[in-house]
Coordinates of C-alpha atoms in Angstrom, one line a residue:
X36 CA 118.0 110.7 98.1
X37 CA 115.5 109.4 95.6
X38 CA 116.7 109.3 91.8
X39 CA 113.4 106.9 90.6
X40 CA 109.6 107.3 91.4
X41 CA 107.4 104.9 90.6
X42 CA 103.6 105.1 90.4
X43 CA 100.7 103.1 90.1
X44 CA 98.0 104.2 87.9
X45 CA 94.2 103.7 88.9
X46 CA 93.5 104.7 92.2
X47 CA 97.1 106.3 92.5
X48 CA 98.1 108.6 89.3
X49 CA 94.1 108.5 88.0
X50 CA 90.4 108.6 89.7
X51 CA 87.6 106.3 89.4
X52 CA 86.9 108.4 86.2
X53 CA 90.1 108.2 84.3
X54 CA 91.2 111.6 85.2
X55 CA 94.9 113.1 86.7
X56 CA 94.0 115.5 89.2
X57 CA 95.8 118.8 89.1
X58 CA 97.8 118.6 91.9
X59 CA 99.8 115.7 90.7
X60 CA 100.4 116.7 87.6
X61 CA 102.0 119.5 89.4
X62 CA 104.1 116.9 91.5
X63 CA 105.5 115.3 88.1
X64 CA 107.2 118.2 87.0
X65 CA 108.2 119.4 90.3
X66 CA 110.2 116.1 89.9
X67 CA 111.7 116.3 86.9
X68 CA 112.7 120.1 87.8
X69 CA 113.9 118.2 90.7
X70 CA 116.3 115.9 88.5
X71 CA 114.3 112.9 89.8
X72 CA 112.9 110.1 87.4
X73 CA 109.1 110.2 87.1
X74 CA 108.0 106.4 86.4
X75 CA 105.0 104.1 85.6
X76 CA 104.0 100.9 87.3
X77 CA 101.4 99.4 86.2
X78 CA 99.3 96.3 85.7
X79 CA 97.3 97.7 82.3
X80 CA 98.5 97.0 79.2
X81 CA 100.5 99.6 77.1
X82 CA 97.8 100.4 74.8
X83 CA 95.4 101.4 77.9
X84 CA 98.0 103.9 79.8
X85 CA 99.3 105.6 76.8
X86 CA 97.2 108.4 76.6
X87 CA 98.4 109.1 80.7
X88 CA 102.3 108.5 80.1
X89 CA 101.4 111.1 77.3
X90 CA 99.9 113.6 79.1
X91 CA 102.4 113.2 82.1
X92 CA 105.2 113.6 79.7
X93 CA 106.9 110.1 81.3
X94 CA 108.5 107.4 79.0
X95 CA 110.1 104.9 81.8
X96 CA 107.2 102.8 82.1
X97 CA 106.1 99.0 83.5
X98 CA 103.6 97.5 82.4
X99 CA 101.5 94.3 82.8
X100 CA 103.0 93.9 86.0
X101 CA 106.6 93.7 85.2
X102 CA 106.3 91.9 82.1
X103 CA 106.9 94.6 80.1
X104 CA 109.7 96.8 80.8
X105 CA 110.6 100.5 78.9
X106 CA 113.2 102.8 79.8
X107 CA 113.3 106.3 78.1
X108 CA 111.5 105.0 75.2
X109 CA 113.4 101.2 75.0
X110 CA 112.3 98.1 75.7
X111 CA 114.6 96.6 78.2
X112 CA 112.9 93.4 79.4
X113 CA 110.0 91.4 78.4
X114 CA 108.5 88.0 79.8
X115 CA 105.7 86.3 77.5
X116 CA 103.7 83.3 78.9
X117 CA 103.5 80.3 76.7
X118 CA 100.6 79.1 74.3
X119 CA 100.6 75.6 75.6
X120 CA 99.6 77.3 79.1
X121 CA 97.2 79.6 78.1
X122 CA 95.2 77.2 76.0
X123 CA 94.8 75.2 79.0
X124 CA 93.6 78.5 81.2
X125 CA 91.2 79.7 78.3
X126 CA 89.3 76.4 78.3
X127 CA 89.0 76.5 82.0
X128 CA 87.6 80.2 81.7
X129 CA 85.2 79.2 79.3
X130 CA 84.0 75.9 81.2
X131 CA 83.4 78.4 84.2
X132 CA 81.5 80.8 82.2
X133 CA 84.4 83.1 82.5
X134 CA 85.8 86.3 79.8
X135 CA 89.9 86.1 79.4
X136 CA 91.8 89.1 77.5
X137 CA 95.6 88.3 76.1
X138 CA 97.3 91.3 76.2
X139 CA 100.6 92.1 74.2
X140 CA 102.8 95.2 74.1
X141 CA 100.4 96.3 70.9
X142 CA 96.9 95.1 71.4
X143 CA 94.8 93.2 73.4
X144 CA 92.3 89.9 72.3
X145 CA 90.3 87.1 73.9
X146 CA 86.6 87.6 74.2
X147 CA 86.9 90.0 77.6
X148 CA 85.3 93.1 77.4
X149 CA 88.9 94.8 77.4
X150 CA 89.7 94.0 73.8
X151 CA 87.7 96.8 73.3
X152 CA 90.2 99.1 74.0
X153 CA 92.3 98.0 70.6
X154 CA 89.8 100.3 69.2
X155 CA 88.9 102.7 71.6
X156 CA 85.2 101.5 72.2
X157 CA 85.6 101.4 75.6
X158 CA 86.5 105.4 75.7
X159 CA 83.3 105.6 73.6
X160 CA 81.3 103.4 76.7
X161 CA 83.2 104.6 79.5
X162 CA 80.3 107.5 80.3
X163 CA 77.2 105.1 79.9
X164 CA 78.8 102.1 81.8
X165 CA 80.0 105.0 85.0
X166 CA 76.4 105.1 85.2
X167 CA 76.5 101.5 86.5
X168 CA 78.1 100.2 89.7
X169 CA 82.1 99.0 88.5
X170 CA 81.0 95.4 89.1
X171 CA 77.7 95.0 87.6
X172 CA 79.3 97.0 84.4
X173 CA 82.2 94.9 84.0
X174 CA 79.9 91.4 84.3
X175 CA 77.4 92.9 81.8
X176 CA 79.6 93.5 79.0
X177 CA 81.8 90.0 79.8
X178 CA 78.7 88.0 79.4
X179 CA 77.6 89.6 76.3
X180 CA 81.4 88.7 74.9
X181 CA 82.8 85.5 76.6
X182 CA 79.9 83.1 75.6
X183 CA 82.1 81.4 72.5
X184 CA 85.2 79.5 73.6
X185 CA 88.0 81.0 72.8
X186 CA 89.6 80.3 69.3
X187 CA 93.9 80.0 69.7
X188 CA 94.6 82.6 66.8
X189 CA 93.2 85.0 70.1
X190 CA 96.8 84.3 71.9
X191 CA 99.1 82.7 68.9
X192 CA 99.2 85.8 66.6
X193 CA 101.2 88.0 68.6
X194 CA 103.5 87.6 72.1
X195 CA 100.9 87.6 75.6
X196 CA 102.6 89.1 78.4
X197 CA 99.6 89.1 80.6
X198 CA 96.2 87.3 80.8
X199 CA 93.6 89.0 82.3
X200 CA 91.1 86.4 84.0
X201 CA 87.3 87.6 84.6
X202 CA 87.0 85.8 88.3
X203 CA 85.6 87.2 91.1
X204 CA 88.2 86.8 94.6
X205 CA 85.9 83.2 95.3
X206 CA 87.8 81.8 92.3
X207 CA 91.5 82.7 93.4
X208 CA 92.7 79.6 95.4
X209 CA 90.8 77.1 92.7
X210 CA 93.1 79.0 89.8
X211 CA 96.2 79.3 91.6
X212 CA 96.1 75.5 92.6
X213 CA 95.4 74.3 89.0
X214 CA 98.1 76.6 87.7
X215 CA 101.3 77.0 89.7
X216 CA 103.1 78.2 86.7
X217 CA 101.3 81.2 87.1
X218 CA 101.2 84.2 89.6
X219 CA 97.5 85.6 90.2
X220 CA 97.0 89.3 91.4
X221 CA 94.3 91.9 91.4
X222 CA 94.0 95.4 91.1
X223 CA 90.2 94.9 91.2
X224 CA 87.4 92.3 92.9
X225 CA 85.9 91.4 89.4
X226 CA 88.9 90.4 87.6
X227 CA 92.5 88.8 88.2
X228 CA 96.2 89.8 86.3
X229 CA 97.2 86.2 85.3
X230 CA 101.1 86.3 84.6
X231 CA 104.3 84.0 84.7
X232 CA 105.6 82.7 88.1
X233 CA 107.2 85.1 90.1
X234 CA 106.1 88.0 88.2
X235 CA 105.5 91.5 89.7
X236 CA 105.9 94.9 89.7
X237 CA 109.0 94.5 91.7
X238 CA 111.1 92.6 88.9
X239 CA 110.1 95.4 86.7
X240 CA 111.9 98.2 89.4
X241 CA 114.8 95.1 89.7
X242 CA 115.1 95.1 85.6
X243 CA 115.2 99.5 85.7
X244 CA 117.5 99.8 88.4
X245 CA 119.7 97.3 87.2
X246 CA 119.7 99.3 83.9
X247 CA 120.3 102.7 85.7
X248 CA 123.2 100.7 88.1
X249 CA 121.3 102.5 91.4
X250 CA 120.7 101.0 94.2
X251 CA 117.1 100.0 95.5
X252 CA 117.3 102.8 98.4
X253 CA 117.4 105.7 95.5
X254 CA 113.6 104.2 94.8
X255 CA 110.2 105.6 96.0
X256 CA 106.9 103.4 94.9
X257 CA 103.5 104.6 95.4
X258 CA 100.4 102.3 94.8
X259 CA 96.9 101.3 96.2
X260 CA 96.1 97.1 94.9
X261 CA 96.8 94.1 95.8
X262 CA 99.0 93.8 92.7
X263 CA 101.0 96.4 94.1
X264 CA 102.4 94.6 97.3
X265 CA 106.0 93.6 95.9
X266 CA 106.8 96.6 94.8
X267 CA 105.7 98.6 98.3
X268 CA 107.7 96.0 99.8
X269 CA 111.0 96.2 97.6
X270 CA 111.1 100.0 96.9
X271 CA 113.4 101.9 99.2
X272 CA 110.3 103.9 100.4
X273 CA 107.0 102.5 99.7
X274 CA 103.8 104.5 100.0
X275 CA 100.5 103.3 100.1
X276 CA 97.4 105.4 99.0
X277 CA 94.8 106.7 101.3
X278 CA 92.5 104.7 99.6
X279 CA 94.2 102.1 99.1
X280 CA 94.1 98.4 100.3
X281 CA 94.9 97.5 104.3
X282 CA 96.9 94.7 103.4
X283 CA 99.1 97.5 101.6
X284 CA 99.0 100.0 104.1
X285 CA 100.3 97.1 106.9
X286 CA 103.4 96.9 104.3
X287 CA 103.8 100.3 102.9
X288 CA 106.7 103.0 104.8
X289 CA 104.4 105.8 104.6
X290 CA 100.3 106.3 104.2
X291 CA 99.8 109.7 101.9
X292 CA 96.2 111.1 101.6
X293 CA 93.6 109.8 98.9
X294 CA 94.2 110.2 95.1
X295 CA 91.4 112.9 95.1
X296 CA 92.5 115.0 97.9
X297 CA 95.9 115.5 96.3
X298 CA 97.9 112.3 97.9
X299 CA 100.8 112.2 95.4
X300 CA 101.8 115.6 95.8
X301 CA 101.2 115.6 99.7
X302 CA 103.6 112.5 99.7
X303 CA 106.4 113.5 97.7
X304 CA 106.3 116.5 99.5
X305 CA 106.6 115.1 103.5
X306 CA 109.6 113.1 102.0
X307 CA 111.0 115.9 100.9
X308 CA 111.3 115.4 97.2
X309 CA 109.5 118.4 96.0

């Protein structure tokens, strides 16, 4: 029996539009009635799911893909990269005409249009730039921030756990060969997670369970992205999203139905944990 959930959040707990439909809100408390452990696994940073782990009531949460690691309210692991290696990575961004964000457990800086979450402009955007297709919003806003190189106050005033890269997929074999300190993963085809070899969302489930003293078998993981593979593959049930990748759904135990037609609820339910 299941004792630990864990979910993705965009295109798993949330809609293209930010938004927790009913039915899995439902599903969370039916959990925790349940006496199971509701959990968040996730490559955003903390200050861009907290308004979600809020609302869902759930404080056992990873973050940056495993970088960052909070049980009940207590940080239990954390993994920053080093300045040396991101000065190197923010001067290759800006010779290919690329946005970076550096994103802590507290705030987020770079020149990358997601810095603008430190002060919630990007709530304030989020309705004009849903007007444009994901893609062509993201590059419009990264070009009007990411033509200045990158000063190193951006990434030395405060510990980086993640990097997030503005590359598009054609620029994923050129970056992983000049770094190999790094692992590269998306949750998106516009931008790339940039965090420590060996990273994932899996070491985070590793660092919790260790914590709890379960074993990995008592673990269910639902998620959608490519930076979710690991942790579909090391859960003791993994579930891929209806709308979710293929290369996930090849991997994944189970295939629920889409985030918008009620998917979390529909899978807890068929394995019995509702």
């Amino acid at each position: 029996m299941a004792k630990i959930v864990f979910f993705d959040i965009d295109g798993t707990l949330v809609t293209h539009n930010n938004s927790i439909p009913d039915s899995t809100k439902k599903a969370i408390k039916k959990l925790k009635h349940n006496g199971i452990v509701p959990a968040i696994s996730t490559g955003r940073a903390p200050i861009l799911m907290r308004e979600i782990a809020d609302e869902l009531a759930i404080d056992t949460i990873i973050t940056l893909n495993g970088q960052h690691v909070v049980y009940e309210g207590e940080v239990i692991y954390k993994r920053p990269l080093s300045n040396e290696s991101m000065s190197r990575l923010a001067k290759e961004a800006h010779n290919n005409k690329q946005g970076i964000a550096f994103c802590g457990s507290d705030k987020i800086t770079g020149n990358s249009a997601i810095k603008l979450a430190n002060n919630g402009l990007i709530k304030r955007v989020r309705p004009f730039l849903s007007k444009l297709a994901p893609r062509k919003a993201m590059k419009f806003v990264n070009h009007r921030l990411s033509t200045k190189p990158v000063d190193p106050s951006e990434y030395e005033s405060h510990q980086v756990y993640q990097c997030i890269l503005n590359a598009d997929e054609s620029f994923d074999a050129f970056y992983e060969e000049k770094f190999p300190e790094y692992t590269f993963t998306r949750s998106n085809p516009y931008s790339m997670d940039v965090i420590s070899r060996g990273g994932s969302k899996a070491v985070g489930i590793q660092k919790i369970i260790e914590h709890l003293n379960i074993g990995i078998e008592e673990t269910v993981a639902f998620g959608d992205g490519l930076n979710d593979l690991e942790m579909i593959e090391t859960a003791g049930v993994g579930v891929a999203m209806g709308n979710g990748r293929d290369e996930l759904k090849h991997k994944a135990d189970m295939i629920t139905d889409t985030v918008w037609n009620d998917g979390i609820y529909k899978g807890l339910d068929k394995l019995g944990l509702l």
